[in-house]
Structure formats: structure tokens, C-alpha cells
Coordinates of N, CA, C and O in Angstrom, one line a residue:
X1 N 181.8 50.7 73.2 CA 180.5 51.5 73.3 C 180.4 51.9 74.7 O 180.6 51.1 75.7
X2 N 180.1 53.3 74.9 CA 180.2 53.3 76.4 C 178.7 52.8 77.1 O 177.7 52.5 76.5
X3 N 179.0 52.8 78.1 CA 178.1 52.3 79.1 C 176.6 52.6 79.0 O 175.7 51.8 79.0
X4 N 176.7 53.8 79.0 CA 175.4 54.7 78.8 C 174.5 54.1 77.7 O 173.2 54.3 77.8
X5 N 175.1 53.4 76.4 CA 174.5 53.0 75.1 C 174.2 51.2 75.7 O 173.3 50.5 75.1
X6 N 174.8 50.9 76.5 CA 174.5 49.5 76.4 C 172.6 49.4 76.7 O 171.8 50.1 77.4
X7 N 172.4 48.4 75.7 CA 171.1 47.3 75.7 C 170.1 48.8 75.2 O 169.1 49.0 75.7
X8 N 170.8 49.5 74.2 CA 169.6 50.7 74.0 C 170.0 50.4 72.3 O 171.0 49.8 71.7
X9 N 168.8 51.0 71.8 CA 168.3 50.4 70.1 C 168.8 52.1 69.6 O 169.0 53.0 70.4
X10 N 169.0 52.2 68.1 CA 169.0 53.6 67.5 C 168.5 54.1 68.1 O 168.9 54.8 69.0
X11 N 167.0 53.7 67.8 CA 165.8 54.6 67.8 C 165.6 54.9 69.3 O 164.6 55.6 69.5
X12 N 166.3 54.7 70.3 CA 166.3 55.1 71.5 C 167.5 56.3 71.9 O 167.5 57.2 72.7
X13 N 168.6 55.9 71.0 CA 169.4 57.0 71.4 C 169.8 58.2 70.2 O 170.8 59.0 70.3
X14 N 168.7 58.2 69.2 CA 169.3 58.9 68.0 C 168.6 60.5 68.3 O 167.4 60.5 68.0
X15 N 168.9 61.4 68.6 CA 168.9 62.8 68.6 C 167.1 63.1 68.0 O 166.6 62.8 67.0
X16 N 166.6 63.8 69.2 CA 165.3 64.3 69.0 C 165.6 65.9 69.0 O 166.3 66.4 69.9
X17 N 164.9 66.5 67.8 CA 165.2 67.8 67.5 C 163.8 68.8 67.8 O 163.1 68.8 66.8
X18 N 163.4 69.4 68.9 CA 162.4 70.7 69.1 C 162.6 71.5 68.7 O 163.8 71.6 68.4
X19 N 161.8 72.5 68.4 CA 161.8 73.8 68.4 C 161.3 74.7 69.8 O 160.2 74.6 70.4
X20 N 162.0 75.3 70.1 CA 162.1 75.8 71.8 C 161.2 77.3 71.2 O 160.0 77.1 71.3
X21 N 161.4 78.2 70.8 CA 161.3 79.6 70.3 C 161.8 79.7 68.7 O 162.9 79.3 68.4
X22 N 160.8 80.3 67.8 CA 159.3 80.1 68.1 C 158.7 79.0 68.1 O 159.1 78.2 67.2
X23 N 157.6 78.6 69.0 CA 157.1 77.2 68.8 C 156.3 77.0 67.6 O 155.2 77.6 67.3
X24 N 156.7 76.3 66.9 CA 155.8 75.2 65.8 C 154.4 75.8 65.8 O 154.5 76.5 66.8
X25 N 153.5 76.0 65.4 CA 152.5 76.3 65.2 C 151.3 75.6 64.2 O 151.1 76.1 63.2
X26 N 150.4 74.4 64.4 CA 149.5 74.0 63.8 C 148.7 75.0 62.8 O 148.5 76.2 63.1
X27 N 148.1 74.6 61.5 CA 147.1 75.1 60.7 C 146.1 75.1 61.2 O 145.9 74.5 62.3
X28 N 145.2 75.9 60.6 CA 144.0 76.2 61.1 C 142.9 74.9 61.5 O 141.9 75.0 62.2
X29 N 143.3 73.6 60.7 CA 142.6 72.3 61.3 C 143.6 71.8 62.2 O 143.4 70.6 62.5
X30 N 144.4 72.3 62.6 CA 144.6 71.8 64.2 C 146.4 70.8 63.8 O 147.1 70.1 64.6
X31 N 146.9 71.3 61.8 CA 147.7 69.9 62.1 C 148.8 70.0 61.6 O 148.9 70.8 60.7
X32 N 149.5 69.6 61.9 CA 151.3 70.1 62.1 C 151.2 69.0 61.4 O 150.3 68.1 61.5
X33 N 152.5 68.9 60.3 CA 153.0 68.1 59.9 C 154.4 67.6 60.0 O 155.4 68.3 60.4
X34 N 154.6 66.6 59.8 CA 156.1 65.5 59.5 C 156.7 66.3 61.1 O 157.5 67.2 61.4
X35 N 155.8 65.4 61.8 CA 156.3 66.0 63.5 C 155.9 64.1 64.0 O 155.5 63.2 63.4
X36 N 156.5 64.3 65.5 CA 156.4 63.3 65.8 C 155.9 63.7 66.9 O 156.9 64.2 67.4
X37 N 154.5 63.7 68.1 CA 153.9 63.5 69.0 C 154.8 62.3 70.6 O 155.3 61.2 70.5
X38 N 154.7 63.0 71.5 CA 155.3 61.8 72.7 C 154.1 61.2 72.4 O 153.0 61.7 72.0
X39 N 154.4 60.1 72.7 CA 153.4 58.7 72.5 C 152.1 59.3 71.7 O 151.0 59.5 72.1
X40 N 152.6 59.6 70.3 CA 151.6 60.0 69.5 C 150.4 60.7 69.8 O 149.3 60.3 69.4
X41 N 150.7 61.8 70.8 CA 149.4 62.6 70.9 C 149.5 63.8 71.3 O 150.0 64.2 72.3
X42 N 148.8 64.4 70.0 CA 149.5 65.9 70.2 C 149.2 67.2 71.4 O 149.6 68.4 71.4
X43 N 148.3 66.4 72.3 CA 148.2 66.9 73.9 C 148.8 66.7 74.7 O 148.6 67.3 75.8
X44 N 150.0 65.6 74.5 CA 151.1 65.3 75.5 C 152.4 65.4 75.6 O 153.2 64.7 76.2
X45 N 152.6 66.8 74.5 CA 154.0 67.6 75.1 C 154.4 68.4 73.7 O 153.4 68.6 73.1
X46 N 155.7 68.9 73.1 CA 155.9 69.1 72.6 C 156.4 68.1 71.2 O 157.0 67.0 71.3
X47 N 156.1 68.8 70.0 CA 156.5 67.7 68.7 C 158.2 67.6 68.8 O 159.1 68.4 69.1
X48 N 158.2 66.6 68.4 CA 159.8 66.3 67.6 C 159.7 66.4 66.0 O 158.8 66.1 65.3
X49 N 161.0 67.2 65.6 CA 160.6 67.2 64.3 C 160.9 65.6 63.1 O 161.8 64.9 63.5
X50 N 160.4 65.4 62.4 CA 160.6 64.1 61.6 C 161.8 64.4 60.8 O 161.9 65.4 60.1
X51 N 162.7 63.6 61.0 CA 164.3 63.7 60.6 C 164.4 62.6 59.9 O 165.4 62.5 59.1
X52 N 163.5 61.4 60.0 CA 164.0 60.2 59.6 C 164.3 60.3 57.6 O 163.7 61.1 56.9
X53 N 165.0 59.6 57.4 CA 165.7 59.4 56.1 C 165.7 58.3 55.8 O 166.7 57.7 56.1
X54 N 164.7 57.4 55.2 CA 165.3 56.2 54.6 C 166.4 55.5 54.0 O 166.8 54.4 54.1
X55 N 166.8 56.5 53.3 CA 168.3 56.0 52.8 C 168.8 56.6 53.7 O 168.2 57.6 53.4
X56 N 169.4 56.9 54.6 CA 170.6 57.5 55.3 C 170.0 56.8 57.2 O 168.7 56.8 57.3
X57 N 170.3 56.6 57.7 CA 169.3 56.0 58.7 C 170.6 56.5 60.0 O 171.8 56.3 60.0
X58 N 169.7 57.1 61.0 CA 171.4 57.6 61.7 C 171.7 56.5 62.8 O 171.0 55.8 63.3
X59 N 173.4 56.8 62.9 CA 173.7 55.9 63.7 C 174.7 56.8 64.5 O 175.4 57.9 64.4
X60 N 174.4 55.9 65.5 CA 175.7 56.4 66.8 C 177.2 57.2 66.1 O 177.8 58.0 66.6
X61 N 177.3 56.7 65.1 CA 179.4 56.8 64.9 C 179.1 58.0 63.9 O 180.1 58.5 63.5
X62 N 177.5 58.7 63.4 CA 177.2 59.9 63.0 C 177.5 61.2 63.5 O 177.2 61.4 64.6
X63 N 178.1 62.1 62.8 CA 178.4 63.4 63.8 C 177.0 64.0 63.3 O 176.4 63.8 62.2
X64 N 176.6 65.0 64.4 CA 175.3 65.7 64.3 C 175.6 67.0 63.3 O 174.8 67.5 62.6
X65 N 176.9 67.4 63.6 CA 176.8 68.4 62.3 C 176.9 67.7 61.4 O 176.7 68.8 60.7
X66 N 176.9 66.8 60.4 CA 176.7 66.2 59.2 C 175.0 66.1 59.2 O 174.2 66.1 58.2
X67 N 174.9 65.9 60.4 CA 173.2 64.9 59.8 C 172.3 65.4 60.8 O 171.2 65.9 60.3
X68 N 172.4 65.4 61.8 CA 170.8 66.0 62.7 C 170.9 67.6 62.3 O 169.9 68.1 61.9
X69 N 171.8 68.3 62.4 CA 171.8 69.9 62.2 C 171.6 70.4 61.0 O 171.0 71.5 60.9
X70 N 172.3 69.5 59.6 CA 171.1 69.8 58.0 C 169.8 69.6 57.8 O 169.0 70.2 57.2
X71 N 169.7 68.2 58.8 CA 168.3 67.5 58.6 C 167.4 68.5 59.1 O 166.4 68.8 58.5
X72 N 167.7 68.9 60.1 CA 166.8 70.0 60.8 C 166.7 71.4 60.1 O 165.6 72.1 60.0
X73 N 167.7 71.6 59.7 CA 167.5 73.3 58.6 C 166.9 73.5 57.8 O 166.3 74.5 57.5
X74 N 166.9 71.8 56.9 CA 166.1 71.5 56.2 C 164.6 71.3 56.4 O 163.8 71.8 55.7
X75 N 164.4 70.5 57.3 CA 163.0 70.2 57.8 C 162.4 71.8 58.2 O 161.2 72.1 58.3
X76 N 163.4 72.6 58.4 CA 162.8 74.0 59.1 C 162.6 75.1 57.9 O 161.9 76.1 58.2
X77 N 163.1 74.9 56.9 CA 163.0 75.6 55.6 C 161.4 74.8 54.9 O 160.5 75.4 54.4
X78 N 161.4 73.4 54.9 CA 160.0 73.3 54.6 C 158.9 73.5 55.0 O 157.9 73.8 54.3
X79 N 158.8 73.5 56.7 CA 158.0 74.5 57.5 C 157.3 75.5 57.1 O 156.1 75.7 57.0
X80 N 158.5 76.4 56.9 CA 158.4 77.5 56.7 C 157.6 78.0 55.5 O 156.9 79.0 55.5
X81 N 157.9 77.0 54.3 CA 157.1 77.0 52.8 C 155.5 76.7 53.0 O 154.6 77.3 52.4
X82 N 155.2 75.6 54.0 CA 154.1 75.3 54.3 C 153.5 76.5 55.0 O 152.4 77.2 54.7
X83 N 154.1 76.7 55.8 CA 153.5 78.1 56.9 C 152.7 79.2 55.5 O 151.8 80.0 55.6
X84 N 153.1 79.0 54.7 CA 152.4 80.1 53.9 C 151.8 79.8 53.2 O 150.9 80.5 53.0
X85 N 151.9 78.7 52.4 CA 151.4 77.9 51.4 C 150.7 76.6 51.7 O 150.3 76.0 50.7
X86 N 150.5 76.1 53.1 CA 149.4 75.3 53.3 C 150.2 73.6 52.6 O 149.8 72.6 53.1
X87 N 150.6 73.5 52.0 CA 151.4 72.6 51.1 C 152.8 71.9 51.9 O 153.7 72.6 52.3
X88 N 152.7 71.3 52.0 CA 154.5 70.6 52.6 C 154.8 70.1 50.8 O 154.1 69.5 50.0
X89 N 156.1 70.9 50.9 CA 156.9 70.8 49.5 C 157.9 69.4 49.9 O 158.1 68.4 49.2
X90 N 158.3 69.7 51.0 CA 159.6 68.2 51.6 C 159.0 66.8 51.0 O 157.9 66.4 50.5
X91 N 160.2 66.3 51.3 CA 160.3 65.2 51.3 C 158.7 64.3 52.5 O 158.3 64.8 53.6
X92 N 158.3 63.2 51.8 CA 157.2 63.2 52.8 C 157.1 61.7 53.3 O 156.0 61.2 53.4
X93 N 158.3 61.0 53.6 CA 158.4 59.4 53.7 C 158.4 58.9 55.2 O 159.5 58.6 55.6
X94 N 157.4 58.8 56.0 CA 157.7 58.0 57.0 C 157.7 56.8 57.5 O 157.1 55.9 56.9
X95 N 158.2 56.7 58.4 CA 158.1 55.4 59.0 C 157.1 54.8 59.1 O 156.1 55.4 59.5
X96 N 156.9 53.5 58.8 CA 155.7 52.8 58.7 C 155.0 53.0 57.3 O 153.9 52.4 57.3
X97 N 155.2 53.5 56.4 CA 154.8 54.0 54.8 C 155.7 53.4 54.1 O 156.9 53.2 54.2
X98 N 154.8 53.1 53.3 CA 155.3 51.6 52.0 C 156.3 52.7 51.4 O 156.2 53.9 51.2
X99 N 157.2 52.0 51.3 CA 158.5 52.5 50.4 C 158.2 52.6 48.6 O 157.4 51.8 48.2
X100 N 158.9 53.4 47.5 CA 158.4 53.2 46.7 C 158.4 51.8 45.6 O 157.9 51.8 44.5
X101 N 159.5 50.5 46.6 CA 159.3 49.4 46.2 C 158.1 48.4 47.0 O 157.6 47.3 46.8
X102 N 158.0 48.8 47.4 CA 156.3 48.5 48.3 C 156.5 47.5 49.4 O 155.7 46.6 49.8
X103 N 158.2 48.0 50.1 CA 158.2 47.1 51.3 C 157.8 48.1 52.6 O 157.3 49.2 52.3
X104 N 157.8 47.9 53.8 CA 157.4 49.5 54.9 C 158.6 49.4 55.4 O 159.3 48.4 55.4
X105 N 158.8 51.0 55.8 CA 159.8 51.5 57.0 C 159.2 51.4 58.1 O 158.0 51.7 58.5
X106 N 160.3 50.6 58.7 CA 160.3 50.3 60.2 C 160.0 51.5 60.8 O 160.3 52.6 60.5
X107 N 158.9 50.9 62.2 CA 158.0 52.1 63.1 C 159.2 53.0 63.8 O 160.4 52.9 63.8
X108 N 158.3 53.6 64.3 CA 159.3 54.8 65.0 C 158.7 54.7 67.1 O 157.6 54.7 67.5
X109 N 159.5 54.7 67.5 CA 159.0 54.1 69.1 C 158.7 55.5 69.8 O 159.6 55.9 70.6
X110 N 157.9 56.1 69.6 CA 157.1 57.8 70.1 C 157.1 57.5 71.5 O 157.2 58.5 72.2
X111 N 156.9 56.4 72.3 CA 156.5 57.1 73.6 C 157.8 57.3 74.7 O 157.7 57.4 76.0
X112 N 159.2 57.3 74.0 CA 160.6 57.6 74.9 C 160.6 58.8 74.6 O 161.3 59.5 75.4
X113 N 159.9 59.7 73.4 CA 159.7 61.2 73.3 C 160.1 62.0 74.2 O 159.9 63.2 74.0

């Protein structure tokens, strides 16, 4: 493992995806969905988009064209359904949300954002 990775968790080194141009755009009540907030607050920077996958959970030995660059096409095609339709059609499972065997997904650490 190189150097760089030692004494750091997934959830510290696993690829955060923005949108640079055009920026994300909230509904008219103010709320962006399956985004993730720096330290959960959507006045303190730009969203990350929600990538997480419960069954698939990424790991270091992951190439990003397999998994952060679909995850994100994907996440950006539901967007885009919602943008017009007010509705998020996606997948809608996050972290910390009872699974549908009624254990929870492990938190997500927002303020290394």
C-alpha cells in the first residue's frame, strides 16, 4: 500500500465526485438531493454527489472507470429526471438508512469533504 494510504479508512480515500459546470442547482424549497454537504451543511461549500452503493462498496484496488465514472453518469442521468419532474426516480439508499433487512448502513464522515 503506498505511503500516502497508510492509517486512512475507505471513506477517507474513496473518490468525491462534483459537478464543476453546470453547477447542481437546488428546487425551489432550497433541496438538492442524494448529495452530500462538507460537514453536512449546504452553506459550506460545494455538494459531493451520493455514489454510495450498498452492495458494491468501493475499494482502493477499484478502477474508477468501472465504478466512480458509471456511478456518476448514472447519479447525473437521475438528476436530470428530477430537474424536470421534481421526483428522484434513482436508487435512494443511504448511509445511515435501515437496509431493507432492517440492519443500517454505516455513516458517511462529511466533514473531510
Amino acid at each position: 500500500m503506498p505511503r500516502l494510504l497508510e492509517n486512512r479508512t475507505v471513506k477517507q480515500v474513496q473518490p468525491r465526485v462534483f459537478v464543476d459546470n453546470p453547477k447542481l442547482r437546488p428546487n425551489s424549497k432550497g433541496e438538492l438531493p442524494h448529495v452530500y454537504w462538507p460537514k453536512g451543511d449546504p452553506t459550506g461549500g460545494e455538494p459531493c454527489l451520493c455514489l454510495f452503493d450498498p452492495d458494491h462498496e468501493w475499494t482502493i484496488c477499484d478502477y474508477l472507470a468501472e465504478t466512480t465514472v458509471p456511478w456518476s453518469s448514472t447519479w447525473l442521468y437521475w438528476y436530470e429526471a428530477w430537474a424536470v419532474s421534481a421526483n428522484w426516480f434513482g436508487p435512494s439508499r443511504h448511509e445511515g438508512e435501515a437496509t431493507d433487512d432492517g440492519s443500517h448502513i454505516k455513516g458517511f464522515e462529511t466533514e473531510e469533504v
